[in-house]
Short mmCIF file of C-alpha atoms and ligand atoms in Angstrom, two decimals:
data_model
loop_
_atom_site.label_atom_id
_atom_site.label_comp_id
_atom_site.label_asym_id
_atom_site.label_seq_id
_atom_site.Cartn_x
_atom_site.Cartn_y
_atom_site.Cartn_z
CA MET A 1 125.37 106.71 92.16
CA LEU A 2 125.28 105.86 88.45
CA GLU A 3 128.99 106.68 88.11
CA ARG A 4 129.71 104.25 90.95
CA LEU A 5 127.57 101.59 89.28
CA CYS A 6 129.45 102.01 85.99
CA ALA A 7 132.80 101.82 87.76
CA LEU A 8 131.77 98.66 89.62
CA THR A 9 130.29 96.79 86.70
CA GLY A 10 132.44 98.12 83.88
CA ALA A 11 129.15 98.72 82.06
CA GLU A 12 128.44 101.77 79.98
CA ILE A 13 125.27 103.15 81.44
CA ARG A 14 123.57 106.20 80.00
CA PHE A 15 121.79 108.17 82.66
CA GLU A 16 118.92 110.29 81.40
CA PRO A 17 116.72 111.51 84.20
CA LEU A 18 113.23 112.13 82.90
CA ASP A 19 109.77 112.41 84.33
CA LEU A 20 107.70 109.43 83.21
CA ARG A 21 104.69 111.70 82.83
CA ASN A 22 106.60 113.53 80.07
CA ARG A 23 105.41 111.49 77.07
CA GLU A 24 107.43 113.51 74.59
CA ALA A 25 110.74 112.88 76.35
CA LEU A 26 109.88 109.20 76.79
CA GLU A 27 108.99 108.84 73.12
CA ALA A 28 112.23 110.55 72.09
CA LEU A 29 114.25 108.16 74.27
CA LEU A 30 112.51 105.04 72.97
CA ALA A 31 112.79 106.24 69.37
CA GLU A 32 116.52 106.62 69.68
CA ALA A 33 117.58 103.62 71.78
CA ARG A 34 117.10 99.94 70.93
CA VAL A 35 115.09 98.71 73.91
CA ASP A 36 114.09 95.06 74.39
CA ALA A 37 112.53 95.40 77.83
CA VAL A 38 111.87 98.01 80.48
CA VAL A 39 112.45 97.59 84.22
CA HIS A 40 110.13 100.08 85.87
CA PHE A 41 111.28 101.04 89.38
CA ALA A 42 110.13 104.67 89.35
CA GLY A 43 107.55 105.75 91.89
CA LEU A 44 106.81 107.55 95.12
CA LYS A 45 106.84 105.17 98.09
CA ALA A 46 106.12 106.84 101.42
CA VAL A 47 102.92 105.50 102.97
CA GLY A 48 102.28 108.55 105.22
CA GLU A 49 102.91 111.04 102.43
CA SER A 50 100.50 109.12 100.19
CA VAL A 51 97.72 109.61 102.75
CA GLU A 52 98.40 113.37 102.76
CA LYS A 53 98.84 113.72 99.00
CA PRO A 54 96.86 110.93 97.30
CA LEU A 55 96.45 112.75 93.99
CA LEU A 56 100.21 113.18 93.73
CA TYR A 57 100.64 109.42 94.24
CA TYR A 58 98.02 108.47 91.67
CA GLU A 59 99.28 111.02 89.18
CA ASN A 60 102.91 110.06 89.57
CA ASN A 61 102.71 106.30 90.05
CA VAL A 62 99.65 105.42 87.96
CA GLY A 63 99.88 108.31 85.48
CA GLY A 64 103.62 107.71 84.97
CA THR A 65 103.01 104.03 84.25
CA ILE A 66 100.24 104.78 81.74
CA ALA A 67 102.54 107.18 79.89
CA LEU A 68 105.31 104.58 79.93
CA LEU A 69 103.02 101.83 78.56
CA GLN A 70 101.72 104.14 75.84
CA ALA A 71 105.23 105.12 74.80
CA MET A 72 106.38 101.48 74.88
CA ALA A 73 103.40 100.45 72.71
CA ALA A 74 104.15 103.21 70.23
CA HIS A 75 107.73 101.96 69.86
CA GLY A 76 107.09 98.23 69.84
CA VAL A 77 108.61 97.54 73.29
CA ARG A 78 106.57 94.73 74.76
CA SER A 79 108.29 93.47 77.93
CA LEU A 80 108.08 95.13 81.32
CA VAL A 81 109.27 94.26 84.82
CA PHE A 82 107.37 96.29 87.40
CA SER A 83 108.22 97.00 91.07
CA SER A 84 105.03 96.12 92.87
CA SER A 85 104.85 95.68 96.63
CA ALA A 86 103.63 93.34 99.34
CA THR A 87 101.62 96.32 100.47
CA VAL A 88 98.96 95.29 97.90
CA TYR A 89 97.90 92.54 100.36
CA GLY A 90 96.99 94.97 103.16
CA ASP A 91 96.53 93.40 106.58
CA PRO A 92 97.41 89.70 106.06
CA GLU A 93 94.64 87.17 106.66
CA ARG A 94 97.11 84.28 106.60
CA LEU A 95 100.85 83.76 106.79
CA PRO A 96 102.95 83.15 104.82
CA ILE A 97 101.22 85.27 102.18
CA PRO A 98 100.64 83.56 98.81
CA GLU A 99 99.93 85.51 95.61
CA ASP A 100 96.24 84.53 95.65
CA HIS A 101 95.74 86.22 99.02
CA ALA A 102 93.05 88.95 99.09
CA LEU A 103 94.27 92.32 97.77
CA ARG A 104 93.21 95.08 100.13
CA PRO A 105 95.83 97.83 100.34
CA THR A 106 95.12 100.27 103.14
CA ASN A 107 96.66 103.48 101.80
CA PRO A 108 96.93 105.40 98.49
CA TYR A 109 100.52 104.24 97.94
CA GLY A 110 99.45 100.58 98.10
CA LYS A 111 96.35 101.29 96.06
CA SER A 112 98.46 102.94 93.36
CA LYS A 113 100.57 99.74 93.12
CA LEU A 114 97.43 97.60 92.87
CA MET A 115 95.90 99.89 90.23
CA ILE A 116 99.07 99.49 88.19
CA GLU A 117 98.84 95.70 88.49
CA HIS A 118 95.26 95.93 87.16
CA LEU A 119 96.20 98.17 84.30
CA LEU A 120 99.10 95.88 83.35
CA ALA A 121 96.72 92.92 83.25
CA ASP A 122 94.19 94.82 81.10
CA HIS A 123 96.90 96.06 78.76
CA ALA A 124 98.33 92.53 78.39
CA ALA A 125 94.84 91.18 77.62
CA SER A 126 94.45 93.75 74.84
CA ASP A 127 97.88 93.15 73.30
CA PRO A 128 98.94 89.49 73.18
CA ALA A 129 102.53 90.46 72.39
CA PHE A 130 102.88 92.49 75.59
CA ARG A 131 104.03 90.67 78.72
CA TYR A 132 105.05 91.74 82.17
CA ALA A 133 106.37 90.56 85.51
CA ALA A 134 104.84 92.32 88.52
CA LEU A 135 107.20 91.65 91.42
CA ARG A 136 105.69 92.11 94.86
CA TYR A 137 108.66 93.12 96.99
CA PHE A 138 108.56 92.42 100.69
CA ASN A 139 111.12 94.50 102.68
CA PRO A 140 114.24 95.17 100.63
CA ILE A 141 117.28 96.18 102.67
CA GLY A 142 121.05 95.88 102.32
CA ALA A 143 123.57 97.50 100.03
CA HIS A 144 126.06 96.52 97.34
CA PRO A 145 128.75 94.37 99.04
CA SER A 146 131.47 96.79 97.88
CA GLY A 147 130.07 99.43 100.26
CA ARG A 148 129.87 101.87 97.36
CA ILE A 149 126.14 101.79 96.60
CA GLY A 150 123.57 102.00 99.37
CA GLU A 151 120.38 103.58 100.61
CA ASP A 152 120.65 107.29 101.37
CA PRO A 153 117.17 108.55 102.27
CA ARG A 154 116.49 112.27 102.42
CA GLY A 155 115.81 113.60 105.92
CA ILE A 156 114.90 111.30 108.79
CA PRO A 157 114.57 107.74 107.46
CA ASN A 158 111.05 106.23 107.48
CA ASN A 159 112.22 102.64 107.23
CA LEU A 160 113.83 100.48 109.89
CA LEU A 161 117.25 99.65 108.45
CA PRO A 162 118.42 103.10 107.37
CA PHE A 163 117.25 104.39 110.74
CA VAL A 164 119.15 101.69 112.68
CA ALA A 165 122.27 102.30 110.57
CA GLN A 166 122.16 106.06 111.25
CA VAL A 167 121.82 105.38 114.98
CA ALA A 168 124.80 102.99 114.87
CA VAL A 169 126.96 105.55 113.05
CA GLY A 170 126.00 108.26 115.58
CA LYS A 171 123.83 110.47 113.33
CA LEU A 172 120.63 109.74 115.28
CA PRO A 173 120.42 109.22 119.06
CA ALA A 174 118.13 106.17 119.43
CA LEU A 175 115.75 103.93 117.53
CA LYS A 176 112.07 104.25 118.38
CA VAL A 177 110.56 100.78 118.21
CA PHE A 178 106.98 101.24 117.06
CA GLY A 179 105.00 98.93 119.32
CA ASN A 180 106.03 96.08 121.62
CA ASP A 181 102.57 94.66 122.20
CA TYR A 182 101.94 92.87 118.90
CA ALA A 183 101.05 89.18 118.92
CA THR A 184 104.57 88.19 117.79
CA SER A 185 107.39 86.30 119.56
CA ASP A 186 108.76 89.41 121.30
CA GLY A 187 105.89 91.86 120.75
CA THR A 188 107.61 93.84 117.96
CA GLY A 189 106.64 93.90 114.27
CA VAL A 190 107.80 91.02 112.06
CA ARG A 191 108.78 91.52 108.40
CA ASP A 192 110.30 89.54 105.55
CA TYR A 193 113.58 91.31 104.82
CA ILE A 194 115.26 90.65 101.51
CA HIS A 195 118.77 91.65 100.44
CA VAL A 196 118.82 94.11 97.53
CA MET A 197 121.35 91.88 95.74
CA ASP A 198 118.85 89.00 95.88
CA LEU A 199 116.16 91.41 94.71
CA ALA A 200 118.36 92.43 91.77
CA ARG A 201 118.83 88.75 90.85
CA GLY A 202 115.04 88.39 90.98
CA HIS A 203 114.72 91.03 88.25
CA VAL A 204 117.24 89.26 86.05
CA ALA A 205 115.31 86.01 86.56
CA ALA A 206 112.06 87.82 85.64
CA LEU A 207 113.57 89.26 82.44
CA ASP A 208 114.83 85.82 81.54
CA TYR A 209 111.36 84.35 82.21
CA LEU A 210 109.67 86.94 79.98
CA SER A 211 112.03 86.25 77.13
CA ARG A 212 111.71 82.44 77.44
CA LYS A 213 108.08 81.94 78.37
CA LYS A 214 106.38 84.78 76.53
CA HIS A 215 103.69 85.22 79.16
CA SER A 216 103.13 87.37 82.20
CA ILE A 217 103.64 86.63 85.88
CA THR A 218 102.82 88.28 89.20
CA CYS A 219 104.86 86.97 92.10
CA ASN A 220 106.25 87.63 95.55
CA LEU A 221 109.91 88.42 96.07
CA GLY A 222 110.59 87.64 99.69
CA ALA A 223 112.76 85.28 101.72
CA GLY A 224 109.78 83.46 103.21
CA ARG A 225 110.67 84.10 106.84
CA GLY A 226 110.16 86.98 109.20
CA TYR A 227 112.39 88.80 111.68
CA SER A 228 111.14 91.00 114.49
CA VAL A 229 112.42 94.55 114.98
CA LEU A 230 114.43 93.37 118.01
CA GLU A 231 115.96 90.48 116.03
CA VAL A 232 117.01 92.93 113.32
CA VAL A 233 118.56 95.26 115.90
CA LYS A 234 120.52 92.35 117.43
CA ALA A 235 121.74 91.27 113.98
CA PHE A 236 122.82 94.84 113.25
CA GLU A 237 124.71 95.07 116.54
CA ARG A 238 126.53 91.82 115.68
CA ALA A 239 127.40 93.08 112.20
CA SER A 240 128.55 96.53 113.26
CA GLY A 241 130.04 95.86 116.67
CA ARG A 242 128.09 98.97 117.79
CA LYS A 243 125.34 99.26 120.36
CA VAL A 244 122.01 100.50 118.97
CA PRO A 245 120.18 102.37 121.75
CA LEU A 246 116.43 101.98 121.51
CA GLU A 247 113.24 103.04 123.22
CA PHE A 248 109.75 101.62 122.88
CA ALA A 249 107.12 103.91 121.40
CA ALA A 250 103.47 103.65 120.38
CA ARG A 251 102.48 101.55 117.37
CA ARG A 252 102.81 103.38 114.04
CA ALA A 253 99.45 103.99 112.37
CA GLY A 254 98.79 101.54 109.56
CA ASP A 255 101.45 98.97 110.62
CA VAL A 256 100.56 95.28 110.71
CA ALA A 257 101.91 92.79 113.28
CA ALA A 258 103.57 90.40 110.86
CA SER A 259 104.07 90.03 107.13
CA TYR A 260 106.12 87.43 105.28
CA ALA A 261 105.96 85.85 101.87
CA ASP A 262 105.18 82.47 100.51
CA PRO A 263 108.04 82.63 97.97
CA SER A 264 107.30 79.27 96.28
CA LEU A 265 105.88 80.68 93.03
CA ALA A 266 109.09 82.62 92.30
CA ALA A 267 111.09 79.47 93.05
CA ALA A 268 108.96 77.30 90.75
CA ARG A 269 108.54 79.72 87.83
CA LEU A 270 111.59 81.99 87.94
CA GLY A 271 114.02 79.53 89.54
CA TRP A 272 114.71 82.27 92.08
CA LYS A 273 115.22 82.08 95.84
CA ALA A 274 116.62 84.59 98.30
CA ALA A 275 120.10 83.40 99.25
CA LEU A 276 121.46 86.05 101.63
CA ASP A 277 120.49 86.04 105.32
CA ILE A 278 119.87 88.83 107.82
CA ASP A 279 123.55 88.85 108.88
CA ALA A 280 124.68 89.49 105.29
CA MET A 281 122.02 92.20 104.93
CA CYS A 282 123.17 93.98 108.10
CA ARG A 283 126.87 93.55 107.25
CA ASP A 284 126.38 95.20 103.85
CA VAL A 285 124.21 98.03 105.24
CA TRP A 286 126.89 98.68 107.86
CA ARG A 287 129.70 98.65 105.28
CA TRP A 288 127.81 101.26 103.23
CA GLN A 289 126.85 103.39 106.24
CA SER A 290 130.28 103.34 107.90
CA GLN A 291 132.10 104.09 104.63
CA ASN A 292 129.60 106.81 103.67
CA PRO A 293 128.50 108.38 106.97
CA HIS A 294 127.22 111.47 105.12
CA GLY A 295 125.62 109.53 102.25
CA TYR A 296 126.46 110.29 98.65
N1 UFG B 1 110.00 100.31 112.63
C1 UFG B 1 110.33 100.76 113.89
N2 UFG B 1 110.97 101.97 113.99
C2 UFG B 1 111.30 102.73 112.89
C3 UFG B 1 110.95 102.25 111.60
C4 UFG B 1 110.29 101.03 111.51
O1 UFG B 1 110.05 100.12 114.90
O2 UFG B 1 111.88 103.83 113.05
C5 UFG B 1 109.34 98.99 112.52
C6 UFG B 1 107.95 99.06 111.88
O3 UFG B 1 106.96 99.33 112.85
C7 UFG B 1 107.84 97.66 111.25
C8 UFG B 1 109.29 97.33 110.85
O4 UFG B 1 110.10 98.18 111.64
O5 UFG B 1 107.44 96.73 112.23
C9 UFG B 1 109.58 97.58 109.38
O6 UFG B 1 109.19 98.91 109.04
P1 UFG B 1 109.62 99.60 107.65
O7 UFG B 1 109.12 101.00 107.67
O8 UFG B 1 111.08 99.40 107.40
O9 UFG B 1 108.85 98.73 106.56
P2 UFG B 1 107.29 98.48 106.36
O10 UFG B 1 107.08 97.00 106.54
O11 UFG B 1 106.45 99.37 107.16
O12 UFG B 1 107.08 98.95 104.85
C10 UFG B 1 107.78 98.39 103.78
C11 UFG B 1 107.99 99.41 102.69
C12 UFG B 1 106.70 99.86 102.11
C13 UFG B 1 105.91 98.68 101.66
C14 UFG B 1 105.78 97.67 102.75
C15 UFG B 1 105.18 96.38 102.20
O13 UFG B 1 108.69 100.52 103.19
O14 UFG B 1 106.94 100.68 100.99
O15 UFG B 1 107.05 97.32 103.28
O16 UFG B 1 104.65 95.60 103.20
F1 UFG B 1 104.67 99.07 101.30
#
């Protein structure tokens, strides 16, 4: 994927896979490269797996971030953009969800994201030169518009869009819609989907904010509107020209009826708004999936 990214952007990107928990390797990397800011995307992200293996999630997500912050501090790197998640809100008490909503994640994955937000705040309080942007992603989907970079989950996809795309391309027989008895317009779950290209722009806006404003921010990255599972399927059928067979199944444990962001803080502070709609998201997922039916 990195080779494709370099080819697309013309950028020279050095790819050094390392485990964040490996302090020595991190230190060596930061000692050698001139780093102004770190964008920290690394983490485990499967809700179900986190319930089965909580220690792995805390060790990897929280432990990895502590090692990263320690290494950054040792090398004078004092800006961080962190991939947090809307999952920190838990079951929403009100919609749209503002940043000051109660924080009650319902699984170890979500709790690991919230713990990291707390440790970032404590670290920033102890070191006035350190600043961070914690970006609470809603539901990122989509692909690079070239069709060359996309989501290629291992095994059976957990998330809606990769599953729908693999049904449309003929790899999977039918979508199971988890629940059609929610209190939503058509009974299926509603989420705030956001195009990965918009999400990428959100990170650039956050880096720019940290360099201009010199203080930290925690904000939602979402479009501010929800689509039901059935609306997403219809949009995908329009974008792909393929039928997506589906069947209704029981609710998935831990799912909420509806979740969508109040995105006004990101608009006011970062000057960022999601620009791409559900049709663009589905079109780009389909371009990636149809051009890369077997993934990378
Ligand atoms: N869904 C189906 N069938 C599937 C997969 C999903 O009906 O095969 C439904 C879900 O029930 C839900 C919607 O599609 O209503 C979206 O489900 P996803 O799994 O794509 O996304 P989630 O909202 O469950 O979770 C995502 C991220 C999490 C993050 C969370 C934040 O995957 O990492 O958003 O709210 F924590």
